[in-house]
Structure formats: structure tokens, C-alpha cells
mmCIF file of C-alpha atoms and ligand atoms in Angstrom:
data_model
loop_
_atom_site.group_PDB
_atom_site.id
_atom_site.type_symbol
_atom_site.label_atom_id
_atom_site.label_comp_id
_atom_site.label_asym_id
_atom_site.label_seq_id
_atom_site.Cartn_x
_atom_site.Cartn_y
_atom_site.Cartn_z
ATOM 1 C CA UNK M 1061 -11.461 38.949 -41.928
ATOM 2 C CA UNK M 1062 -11.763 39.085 -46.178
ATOM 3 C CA UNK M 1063 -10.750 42.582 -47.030
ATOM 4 C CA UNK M 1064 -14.227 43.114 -48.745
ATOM 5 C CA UNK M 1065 -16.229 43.821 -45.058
ATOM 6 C CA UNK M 1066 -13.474 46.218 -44.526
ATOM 7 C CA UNK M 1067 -15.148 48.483 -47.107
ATOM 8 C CA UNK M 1068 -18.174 50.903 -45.934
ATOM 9 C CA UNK M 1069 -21.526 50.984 -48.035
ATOM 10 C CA UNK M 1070 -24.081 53.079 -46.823
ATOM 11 C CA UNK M 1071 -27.426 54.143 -49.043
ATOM 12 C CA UNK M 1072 -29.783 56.351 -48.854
ATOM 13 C CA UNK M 1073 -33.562 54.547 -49.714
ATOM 14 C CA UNK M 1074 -36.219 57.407 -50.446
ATOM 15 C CA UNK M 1075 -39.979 56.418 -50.848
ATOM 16 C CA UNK M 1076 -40.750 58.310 -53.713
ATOM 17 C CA UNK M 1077 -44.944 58.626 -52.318
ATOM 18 C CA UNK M 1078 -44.354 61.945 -51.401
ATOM 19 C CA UNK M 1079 -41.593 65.094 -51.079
ATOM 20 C CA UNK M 1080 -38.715 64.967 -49.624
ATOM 21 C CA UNK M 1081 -38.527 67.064 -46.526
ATOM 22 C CA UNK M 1082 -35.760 68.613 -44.106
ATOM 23 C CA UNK M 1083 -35.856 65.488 -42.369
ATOM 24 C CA UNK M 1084 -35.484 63.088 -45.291
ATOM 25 C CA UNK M 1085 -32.314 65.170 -45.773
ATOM 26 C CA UNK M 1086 -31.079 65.408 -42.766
ATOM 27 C CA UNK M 1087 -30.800 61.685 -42.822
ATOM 28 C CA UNK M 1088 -29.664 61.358 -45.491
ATOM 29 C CA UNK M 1089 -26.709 64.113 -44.952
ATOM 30 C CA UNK M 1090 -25.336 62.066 -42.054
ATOM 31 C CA UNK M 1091 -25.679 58.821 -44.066
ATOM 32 C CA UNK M 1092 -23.514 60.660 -46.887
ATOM 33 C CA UNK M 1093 -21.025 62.462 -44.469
ATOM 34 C CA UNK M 1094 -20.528 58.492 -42.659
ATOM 35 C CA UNK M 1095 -20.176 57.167 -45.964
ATOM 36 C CA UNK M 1096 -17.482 59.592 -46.883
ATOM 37 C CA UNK M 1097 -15.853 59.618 -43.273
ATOM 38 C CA UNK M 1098 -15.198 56.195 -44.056
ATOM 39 C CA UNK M 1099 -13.967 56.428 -47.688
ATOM 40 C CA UNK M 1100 -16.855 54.074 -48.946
ATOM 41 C CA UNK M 1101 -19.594 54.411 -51.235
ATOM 42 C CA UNK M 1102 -23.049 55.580 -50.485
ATOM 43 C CA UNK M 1103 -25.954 53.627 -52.783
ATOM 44 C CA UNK M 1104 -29.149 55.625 -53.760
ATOM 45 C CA UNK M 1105 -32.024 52.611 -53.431
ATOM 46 C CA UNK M 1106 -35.636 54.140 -54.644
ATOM 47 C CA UNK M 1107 -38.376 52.138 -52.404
ATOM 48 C CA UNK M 1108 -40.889 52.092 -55.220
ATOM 49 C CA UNK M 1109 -43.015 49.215 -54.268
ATOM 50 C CA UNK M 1110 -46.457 50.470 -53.471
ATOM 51 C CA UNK M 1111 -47.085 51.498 -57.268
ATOM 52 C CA UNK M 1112 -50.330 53.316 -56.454
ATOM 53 C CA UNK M 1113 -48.593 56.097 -54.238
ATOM 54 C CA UNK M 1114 -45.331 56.365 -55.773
ATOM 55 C CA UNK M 1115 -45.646 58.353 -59.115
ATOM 56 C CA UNK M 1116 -43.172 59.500 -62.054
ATOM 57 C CA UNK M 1117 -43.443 62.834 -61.133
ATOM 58 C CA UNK M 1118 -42.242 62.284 -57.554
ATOM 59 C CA UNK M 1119 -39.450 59.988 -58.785
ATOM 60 C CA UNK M 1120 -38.311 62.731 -61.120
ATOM 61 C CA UNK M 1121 -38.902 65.270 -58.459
ATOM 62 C CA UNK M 1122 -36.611 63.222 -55.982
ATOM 63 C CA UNK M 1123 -33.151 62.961 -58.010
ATOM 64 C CA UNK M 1124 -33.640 66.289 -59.024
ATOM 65 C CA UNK M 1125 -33.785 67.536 -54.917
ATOM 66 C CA UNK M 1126 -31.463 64.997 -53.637
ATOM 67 C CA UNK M 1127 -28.550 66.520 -56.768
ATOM 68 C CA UNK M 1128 -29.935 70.239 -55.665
ATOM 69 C CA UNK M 1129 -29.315 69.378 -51.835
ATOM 70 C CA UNK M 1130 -25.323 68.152 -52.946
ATOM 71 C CA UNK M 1131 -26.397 64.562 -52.528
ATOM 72 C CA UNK M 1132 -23.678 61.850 -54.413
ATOM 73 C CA UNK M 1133 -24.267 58.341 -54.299
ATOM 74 C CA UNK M 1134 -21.631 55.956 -56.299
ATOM 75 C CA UNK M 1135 -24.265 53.376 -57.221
ATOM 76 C CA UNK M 1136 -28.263 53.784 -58.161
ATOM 77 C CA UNK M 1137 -30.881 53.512 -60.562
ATOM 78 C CA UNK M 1138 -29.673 56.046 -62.413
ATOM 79 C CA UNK M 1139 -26.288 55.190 -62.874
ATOM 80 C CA UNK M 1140 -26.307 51.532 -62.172
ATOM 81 C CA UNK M 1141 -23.442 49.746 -60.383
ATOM 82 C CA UNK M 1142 -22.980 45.992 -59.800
ATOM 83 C CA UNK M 1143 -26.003 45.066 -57.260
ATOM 84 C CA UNK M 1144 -28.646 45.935 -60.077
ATOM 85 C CA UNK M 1145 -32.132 46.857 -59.406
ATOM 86 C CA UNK M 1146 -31.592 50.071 -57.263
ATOM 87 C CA UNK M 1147 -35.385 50.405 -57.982
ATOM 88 C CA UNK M 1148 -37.592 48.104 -55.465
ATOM 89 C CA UNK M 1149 -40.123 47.564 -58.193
ATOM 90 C CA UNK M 1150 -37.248 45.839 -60.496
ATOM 91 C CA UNK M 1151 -36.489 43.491 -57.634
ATOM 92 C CA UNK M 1152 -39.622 41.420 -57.244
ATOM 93 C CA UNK M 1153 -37.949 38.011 -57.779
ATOM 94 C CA UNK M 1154 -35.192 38.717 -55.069
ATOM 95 C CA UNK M 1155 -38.406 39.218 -52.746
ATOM 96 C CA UNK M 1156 -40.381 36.447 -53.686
ATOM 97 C CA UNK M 1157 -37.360 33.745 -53.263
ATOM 98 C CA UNK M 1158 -36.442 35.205 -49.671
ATOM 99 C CA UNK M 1159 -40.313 34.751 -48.709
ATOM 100 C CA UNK M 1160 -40.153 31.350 -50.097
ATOM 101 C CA UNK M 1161 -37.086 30.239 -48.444
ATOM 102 C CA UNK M 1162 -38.958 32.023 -44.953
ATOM 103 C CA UNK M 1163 -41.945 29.951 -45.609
ATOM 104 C CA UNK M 1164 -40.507 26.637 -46.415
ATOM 105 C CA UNK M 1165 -38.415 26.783 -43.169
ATOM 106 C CA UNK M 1166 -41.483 27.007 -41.614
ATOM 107 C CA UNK M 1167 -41.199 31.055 -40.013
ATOM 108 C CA UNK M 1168 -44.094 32.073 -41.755
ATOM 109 C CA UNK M 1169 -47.725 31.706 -41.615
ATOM 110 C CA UNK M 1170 -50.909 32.852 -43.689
ATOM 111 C CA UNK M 1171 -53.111 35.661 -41.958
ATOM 112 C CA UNK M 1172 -56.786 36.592 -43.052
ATOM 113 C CA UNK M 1173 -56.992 39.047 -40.369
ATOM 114 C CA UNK M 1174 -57.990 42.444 -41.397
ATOM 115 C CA UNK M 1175 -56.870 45.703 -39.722
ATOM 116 C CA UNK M 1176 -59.879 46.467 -38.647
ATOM 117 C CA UNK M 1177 -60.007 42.546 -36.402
ATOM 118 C CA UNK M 1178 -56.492 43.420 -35.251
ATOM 119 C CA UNK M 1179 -57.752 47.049 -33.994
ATOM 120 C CA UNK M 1180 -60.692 45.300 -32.443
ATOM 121 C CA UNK M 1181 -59.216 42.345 -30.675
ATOM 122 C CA UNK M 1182 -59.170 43.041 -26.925
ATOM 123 C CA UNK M 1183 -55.474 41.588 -26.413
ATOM 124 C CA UNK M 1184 -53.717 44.135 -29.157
ATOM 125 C CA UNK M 1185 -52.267 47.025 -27.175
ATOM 126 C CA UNK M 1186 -49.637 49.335 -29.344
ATOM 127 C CA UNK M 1187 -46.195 47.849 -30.137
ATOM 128 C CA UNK M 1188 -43.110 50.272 -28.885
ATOM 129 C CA UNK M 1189 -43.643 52.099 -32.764
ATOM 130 C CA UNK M 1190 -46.845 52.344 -32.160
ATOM 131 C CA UNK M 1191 -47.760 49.736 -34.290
ATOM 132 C CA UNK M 1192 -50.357 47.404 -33.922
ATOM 133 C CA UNK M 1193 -49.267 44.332 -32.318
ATOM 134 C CA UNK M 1194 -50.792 41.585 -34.225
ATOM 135 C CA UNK M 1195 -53.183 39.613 -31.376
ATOM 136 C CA UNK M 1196 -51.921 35.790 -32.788
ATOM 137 C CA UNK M 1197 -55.965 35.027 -33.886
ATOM 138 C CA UNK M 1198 -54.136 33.116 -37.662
ATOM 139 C CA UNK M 1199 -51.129 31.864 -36.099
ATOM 140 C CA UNK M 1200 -51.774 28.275 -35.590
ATOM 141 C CA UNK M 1201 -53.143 28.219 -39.332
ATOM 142 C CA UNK M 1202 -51.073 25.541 -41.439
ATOM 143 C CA UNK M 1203 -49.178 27.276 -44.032
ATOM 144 C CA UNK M 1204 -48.400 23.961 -46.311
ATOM 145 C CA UNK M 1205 -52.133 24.275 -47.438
ATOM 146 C CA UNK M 1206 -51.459 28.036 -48.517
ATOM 147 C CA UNK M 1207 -50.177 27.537 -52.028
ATOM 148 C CA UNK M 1208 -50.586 31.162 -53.694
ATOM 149 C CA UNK M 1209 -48.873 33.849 -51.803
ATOM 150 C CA UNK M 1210 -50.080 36.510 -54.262
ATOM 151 C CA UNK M 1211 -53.607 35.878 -53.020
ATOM 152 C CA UNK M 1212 -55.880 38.661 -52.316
ATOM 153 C CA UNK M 1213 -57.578 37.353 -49.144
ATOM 154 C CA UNK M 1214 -54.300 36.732 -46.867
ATOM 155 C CA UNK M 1215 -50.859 38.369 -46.090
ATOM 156 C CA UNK M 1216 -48.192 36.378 -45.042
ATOM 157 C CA UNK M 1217 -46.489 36.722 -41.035
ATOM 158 C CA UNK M 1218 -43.572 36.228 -39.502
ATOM 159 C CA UNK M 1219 -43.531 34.353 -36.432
ATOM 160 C CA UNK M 1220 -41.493 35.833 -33.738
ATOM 161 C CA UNK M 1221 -39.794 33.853 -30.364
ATOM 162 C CA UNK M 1222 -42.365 35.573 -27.873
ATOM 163 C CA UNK M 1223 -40.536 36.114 -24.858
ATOM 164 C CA UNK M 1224 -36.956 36.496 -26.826
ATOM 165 C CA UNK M 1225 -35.124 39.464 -26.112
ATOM 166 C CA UNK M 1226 -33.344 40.659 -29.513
ATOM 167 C CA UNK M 1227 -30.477 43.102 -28.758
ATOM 168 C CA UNK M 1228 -28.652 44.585 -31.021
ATOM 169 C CA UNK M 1229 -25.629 47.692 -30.537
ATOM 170 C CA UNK M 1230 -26.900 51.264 -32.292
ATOM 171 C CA UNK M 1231 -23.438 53.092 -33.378
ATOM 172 C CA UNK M 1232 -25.153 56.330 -31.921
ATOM 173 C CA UNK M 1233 -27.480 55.157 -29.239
ATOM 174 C CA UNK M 1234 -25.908 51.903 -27.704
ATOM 175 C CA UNK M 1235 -27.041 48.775 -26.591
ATOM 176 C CA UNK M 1236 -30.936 48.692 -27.582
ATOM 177 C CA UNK M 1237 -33.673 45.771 -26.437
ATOM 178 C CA UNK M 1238 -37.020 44.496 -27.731
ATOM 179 C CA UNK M 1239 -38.613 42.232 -26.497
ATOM 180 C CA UNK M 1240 -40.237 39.757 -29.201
ATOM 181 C CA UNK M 1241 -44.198 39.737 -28.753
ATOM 182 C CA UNK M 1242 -44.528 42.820 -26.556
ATOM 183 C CA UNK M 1243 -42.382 45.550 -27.823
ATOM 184 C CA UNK M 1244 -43.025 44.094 -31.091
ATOM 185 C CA UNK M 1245 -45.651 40.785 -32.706
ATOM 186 C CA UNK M 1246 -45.711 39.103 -35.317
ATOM 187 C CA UNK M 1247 -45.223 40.734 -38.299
ATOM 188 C CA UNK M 1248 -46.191 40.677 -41.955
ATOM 189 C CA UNK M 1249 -43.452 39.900 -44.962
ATOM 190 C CA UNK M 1250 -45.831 39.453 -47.722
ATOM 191 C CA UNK M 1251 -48.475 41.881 -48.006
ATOM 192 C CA UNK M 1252 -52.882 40.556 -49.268
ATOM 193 C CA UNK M 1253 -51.911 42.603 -52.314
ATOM 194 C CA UNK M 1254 -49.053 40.382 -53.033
ATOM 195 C CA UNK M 1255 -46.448 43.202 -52.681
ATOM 196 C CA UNK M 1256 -43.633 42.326 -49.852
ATOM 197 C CA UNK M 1257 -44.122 44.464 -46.651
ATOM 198 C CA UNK M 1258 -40.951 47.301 -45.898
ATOM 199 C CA UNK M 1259 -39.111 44.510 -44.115
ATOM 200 C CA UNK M 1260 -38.614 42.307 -46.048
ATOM 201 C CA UNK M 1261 -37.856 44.229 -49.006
ATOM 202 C CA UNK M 1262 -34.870 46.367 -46.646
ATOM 203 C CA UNK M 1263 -33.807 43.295 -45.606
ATOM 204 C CA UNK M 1264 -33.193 41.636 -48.961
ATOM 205 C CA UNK M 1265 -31.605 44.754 -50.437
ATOM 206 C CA UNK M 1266 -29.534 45.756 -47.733
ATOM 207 C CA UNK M 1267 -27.827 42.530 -47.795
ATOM 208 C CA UNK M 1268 -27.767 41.888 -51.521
ATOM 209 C CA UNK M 1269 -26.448 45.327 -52.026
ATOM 210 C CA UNK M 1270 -23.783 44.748 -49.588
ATOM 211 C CA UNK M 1271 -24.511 47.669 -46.804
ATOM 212 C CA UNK M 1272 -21.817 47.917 -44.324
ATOM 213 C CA UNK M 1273 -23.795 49.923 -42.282
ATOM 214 C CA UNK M 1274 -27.590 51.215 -42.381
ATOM 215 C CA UNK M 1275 -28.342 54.798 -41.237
ATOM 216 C CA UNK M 1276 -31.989 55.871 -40.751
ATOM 217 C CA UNK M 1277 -34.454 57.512 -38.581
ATOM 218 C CA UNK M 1278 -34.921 56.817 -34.880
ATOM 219 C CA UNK M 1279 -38.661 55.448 -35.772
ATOM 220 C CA UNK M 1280 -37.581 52.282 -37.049
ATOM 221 C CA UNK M 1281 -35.470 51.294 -33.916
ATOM 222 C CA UNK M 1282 -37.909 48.506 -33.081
ATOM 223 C CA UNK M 1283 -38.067 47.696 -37.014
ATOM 224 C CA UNK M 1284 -34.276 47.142 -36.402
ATOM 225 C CA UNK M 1285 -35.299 44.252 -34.267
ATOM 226 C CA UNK M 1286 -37.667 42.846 -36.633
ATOM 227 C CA UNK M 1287 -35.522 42.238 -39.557
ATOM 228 C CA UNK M 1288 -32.441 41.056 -37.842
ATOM 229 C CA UNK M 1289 -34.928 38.076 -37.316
ATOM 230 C CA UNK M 1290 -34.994 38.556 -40.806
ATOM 231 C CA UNK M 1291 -31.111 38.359 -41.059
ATOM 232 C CA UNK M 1292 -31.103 35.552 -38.417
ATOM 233 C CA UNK M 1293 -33.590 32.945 -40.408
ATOM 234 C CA UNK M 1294 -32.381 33.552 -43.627
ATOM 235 C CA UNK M 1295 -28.600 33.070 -42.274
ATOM 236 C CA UNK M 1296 -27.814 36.312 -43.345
ATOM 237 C CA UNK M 1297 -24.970 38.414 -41.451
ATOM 238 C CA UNK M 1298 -26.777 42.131 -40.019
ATOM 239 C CA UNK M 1299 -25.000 45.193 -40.985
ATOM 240 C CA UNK M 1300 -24.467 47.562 -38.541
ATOM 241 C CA UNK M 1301 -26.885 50.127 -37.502
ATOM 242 C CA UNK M 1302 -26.993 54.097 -37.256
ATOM 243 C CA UNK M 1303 -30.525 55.565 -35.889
ATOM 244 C CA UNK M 1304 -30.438 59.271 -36.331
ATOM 245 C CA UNK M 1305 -32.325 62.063 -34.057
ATOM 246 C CA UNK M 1306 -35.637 62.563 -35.853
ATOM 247 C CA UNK M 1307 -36.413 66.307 -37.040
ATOM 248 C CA UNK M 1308 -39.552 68.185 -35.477
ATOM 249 C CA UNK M 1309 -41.730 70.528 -36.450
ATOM 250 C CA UNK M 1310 -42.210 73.779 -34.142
ATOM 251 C CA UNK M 1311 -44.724 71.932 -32.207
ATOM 252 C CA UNK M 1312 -42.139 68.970 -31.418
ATOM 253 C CA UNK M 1313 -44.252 66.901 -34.230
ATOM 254 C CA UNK M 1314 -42.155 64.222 -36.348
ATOM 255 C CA UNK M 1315 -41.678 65.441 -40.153
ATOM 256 C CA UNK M 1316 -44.215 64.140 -42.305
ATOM 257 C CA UNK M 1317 -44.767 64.481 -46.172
ATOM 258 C CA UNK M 1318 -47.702 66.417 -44.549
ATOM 259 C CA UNK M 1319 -45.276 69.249 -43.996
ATOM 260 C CA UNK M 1320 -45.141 70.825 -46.941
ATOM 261 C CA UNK M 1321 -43.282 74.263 -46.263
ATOM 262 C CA UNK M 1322 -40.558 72.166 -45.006
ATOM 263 C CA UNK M 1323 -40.089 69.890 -48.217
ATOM 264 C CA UNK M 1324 -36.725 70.780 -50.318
ATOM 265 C CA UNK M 1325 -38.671 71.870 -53.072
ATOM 266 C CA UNK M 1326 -40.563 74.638 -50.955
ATOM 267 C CA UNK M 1327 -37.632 75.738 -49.623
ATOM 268 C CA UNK M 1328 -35.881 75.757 -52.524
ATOM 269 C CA UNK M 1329 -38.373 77.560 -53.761
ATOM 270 C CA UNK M 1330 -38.433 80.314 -51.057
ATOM 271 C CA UNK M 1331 -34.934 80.680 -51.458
ATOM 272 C CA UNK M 1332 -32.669 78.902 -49.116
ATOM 273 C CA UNK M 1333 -29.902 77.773 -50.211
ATOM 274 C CA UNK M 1334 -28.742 74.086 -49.451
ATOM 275 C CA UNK M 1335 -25.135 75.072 -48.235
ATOM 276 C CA UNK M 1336 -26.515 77.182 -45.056
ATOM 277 C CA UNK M 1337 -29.208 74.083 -44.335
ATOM 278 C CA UNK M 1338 -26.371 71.827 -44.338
ATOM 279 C CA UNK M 1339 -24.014 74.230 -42.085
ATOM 280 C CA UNK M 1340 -26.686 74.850 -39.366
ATOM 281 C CA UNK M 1341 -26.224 70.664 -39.368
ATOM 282 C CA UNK M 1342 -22.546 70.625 -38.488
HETATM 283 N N1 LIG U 2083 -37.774 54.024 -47.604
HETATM 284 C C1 LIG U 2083 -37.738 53.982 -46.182
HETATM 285 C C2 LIG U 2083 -38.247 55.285 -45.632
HETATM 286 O O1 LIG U 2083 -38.314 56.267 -46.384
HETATM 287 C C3 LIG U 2083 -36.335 53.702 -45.743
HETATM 288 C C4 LIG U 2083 -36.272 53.103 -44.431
HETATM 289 C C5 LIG U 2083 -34.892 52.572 -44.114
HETATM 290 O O2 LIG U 2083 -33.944 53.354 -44.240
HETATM 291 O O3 LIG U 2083 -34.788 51.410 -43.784
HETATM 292 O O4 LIG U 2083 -38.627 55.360 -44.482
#
């Protein structure tokens, strides 16, 4: 083994669309605490992409709670480090040659489908994230006649082995399953308004930048199983994977940037002090 996967790299990858709430940072916190359990570095990644919803104010907003909360990272947009971008919107090219390389070896396909056809078709029950599952009306569709990619009337899938179980080992939960085409379908990498979807974007970063090990909420278990066929067709090695407890609101609701009163800012604002919300973590 080369003494470089011997060192730990964790990050923490905020959307800036929004607030960050008690459960960003309680995420977060354990991906930091990991990170320094470990003696390795933890990277600060902002997932800028969708341009309309993430705004310089939020941006601002989001180093300025993450510092407040006691949040360090080693290596970010702020402060660079040798993986540069740390901003998603800086790293379009990276995206665009991983989609090309998924396309020419023949994993992807063009879809015209809208939401609304997927929502309608009679064989699309939910996915195990609740997630559409995407019915298979484009798949046949031959993608060597789909030049332009950044075209506004098609989004790009990936085609998944239906029937294939993917497993994979979660360092807190175990062995986890998902089956390819009913837990999960065939999923999009290059969104109709030529921006790449979540997963391939984490996929591409998280291996560029070198993560050891990838520590986020329990809702993107199945996601887990989507982009190590990510991993898997671009010949990329996974990291390992850390799904934390998700945090609930009073009526056992997931956090949302909905919840307002429980951002950092509000709380901040109200008083609390970020030592005691990290000590009733510990
Ligand atoms: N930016 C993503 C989020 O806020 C990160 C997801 C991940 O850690 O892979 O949900």
C-alpha cells in the first residue's frame, strides 16, 4: 500500500441555497472530529452549481457560521490548497470530461422525459429516497446521434445493471444493499440545463480531491450506491463511507432550510453559544 492512502481527507460540502442549520452542523462536527481522530485534513468544498439558488450573500453567510460554529478545514476556496477549485462552479471542465468519458463508453443515454411524464408513467413507484424512479420510456434512444450535451430539451442518464445488487460497507451502519432498478433507476449525470446533476459533480470531486473517507447524512445512503457506479465506470477507486443519524425537528421531521429557528445564524442570534451545541453532541 503507497503511504499516500494511509492519510485521511474528509470535507465538508455545504450548498450555499440556503442556511445552514443544526443539522448541517452536526454533520459536519462528526466529519471534523473523524478528520482530526485520524490526524488528516478536512477540505471545505462549496456545492455552488445551481447559480440561480445559491447567492453571495449565502456564500458569505456560510464561512462566516461554519468559523462561528469552530469549524477548520486545511484546504478550501478560501484558502486554496493543491486540488483547486473548492468552488463547484470553478470546476465545470472536470465535469464535462467525466460525462464525456461516461458517454463515450457507452453508460449514458439522452432523456427528453419531463418530470411531470416520469410522475405520470404507471410503472414509476418511489425509489428507497423517495425519489422518482425513472420508468426507462428514453432508454433505448441512441446516444451517438446526441451531439450537444448542453442542450435545453434533454438531460443525460445513467444506465444502471437492473437486477445488480451494489453493496457497499457504511463505517457506522454496516453492510448496506440496493438493488439497481428498484431501490434505485436510472439516473441523471447531466442535467436539460446543462449543469451536471449532484452525482456526478460529488463523484468527480471527491476523487479528484483525494477523500479518504466521505461523511454525510443518512438520506443519501441509496445515493451512495449510485455513484460508486460512478466510481466503478470511470475506474475510479470509492472512498469509504460514513452516513450520520439525521437531526429532527420536534415533530420527528428531517431538518430542512425550511427550519429557520434552527439555522446557526438564528441561534446565534438568540444567544447560544456554539461550545454547549457541540457538548450536548459528545
Ligand atoms: N452539498 C451536499 C448537501 O448539502 C453534500 C452532499 C454530500 O455530502 O455528498 O447535501
Amino acid at each position: 500500500m503507497c503511504a499516500s492512502s494511509l492519510i485521511y481527507r474528509g470535507r465538508i460540502a455545504p450548498t450555499p441555497t440556503g442556511h445552514l442549520h443544526l443539522g448541517h452542523a452536526r454533520t459536519f462536527w462528526i466529519a471534523q472530529q473523524r478528520a482530526m481522530a485520524e490526524g488528516g485534513s478536512l477540505i471545505l468544498r462549496m456545492e455552488d452549481l445551481d447559480r440561480s439558488r445559491c447567492k453571495p450573500s449565502f456564500i458569505t453567510d456560510c464561512y462566516e457560521d461554519l468559523k462561528w460554529f469552530g469549524f477548520q478545514w486545511q484546504e478550501g476556496p478560501d484558502i486554496g490548497g493543491p486540488h483547486e477549485p473548492y468552488d463547484q462552479s470553478a470546476s465545470m471542465h472536470l465535469y464535462h470530461t467525466a460525462m464525456e468519458t461516461l458517454k463515450a463508453k457507452g453508460h449514458l443515454y439522452p432523456c427528453t422525459c419531463s418530470r411531470k411524464d416520469i410522475q405520470q408513467a404507471q410503472r414509476a413507484p418511489h425509489a428507497a429516497d423517495d425519489e422518482w424512479l425513472y420508468p426507462g420510456t428514453c432508454r433505448a434512444t441512441n446516444s451517438s446521434t446526441w451531439k450537444d450535451f448542453s442542450h435545453q430539451s434533454h438531460c443525460w442518464r445513467f444506465r444502471v445493471p437492473d437486477g445488480e445488487i451494489i453493496s457497499f460497507e457504511d463505517r457506522r451502519l454496516g453492510l448496506k444493499h440496493y438493488r439497481a432498478g428498484q431501490d434505485f433507476g436510472d439516473f441523471v449525470i447531466w442535467r436539460s440545463d446543462g449543469v451536471p446533476s449532484y452525482q456526478l459533480a460529488v463523484t468527480v470531486d471527491d476523487h479528484r480531491m483525494q477523500i479518504s473517507e466521505v461523511v454525510r447524512g443518512e438520506d443519501l445512503l441509496v445515493s451512495t450506491a449510485r455513484q460508486l457506479l460512478i466510481y466503478r465506470a470511470l475506474g475510479w477507486k470509492a472512498p469509504a463511507f460514513y452516513h450520520c443519524p439525521l437531526v429532527c425537528d420536534d415533530s420527528g421531521q428531517r431538518l430542512a432550510k425550511r427550519h429557520a429557528s434552527l439555522s446557526l445564524r438564528m441561534l446565534r442570534s438568540q444567544g447560544s453559544d456554539a461550545e454547549s451545541l457541540q457538548a450536548s453532541w459528545s
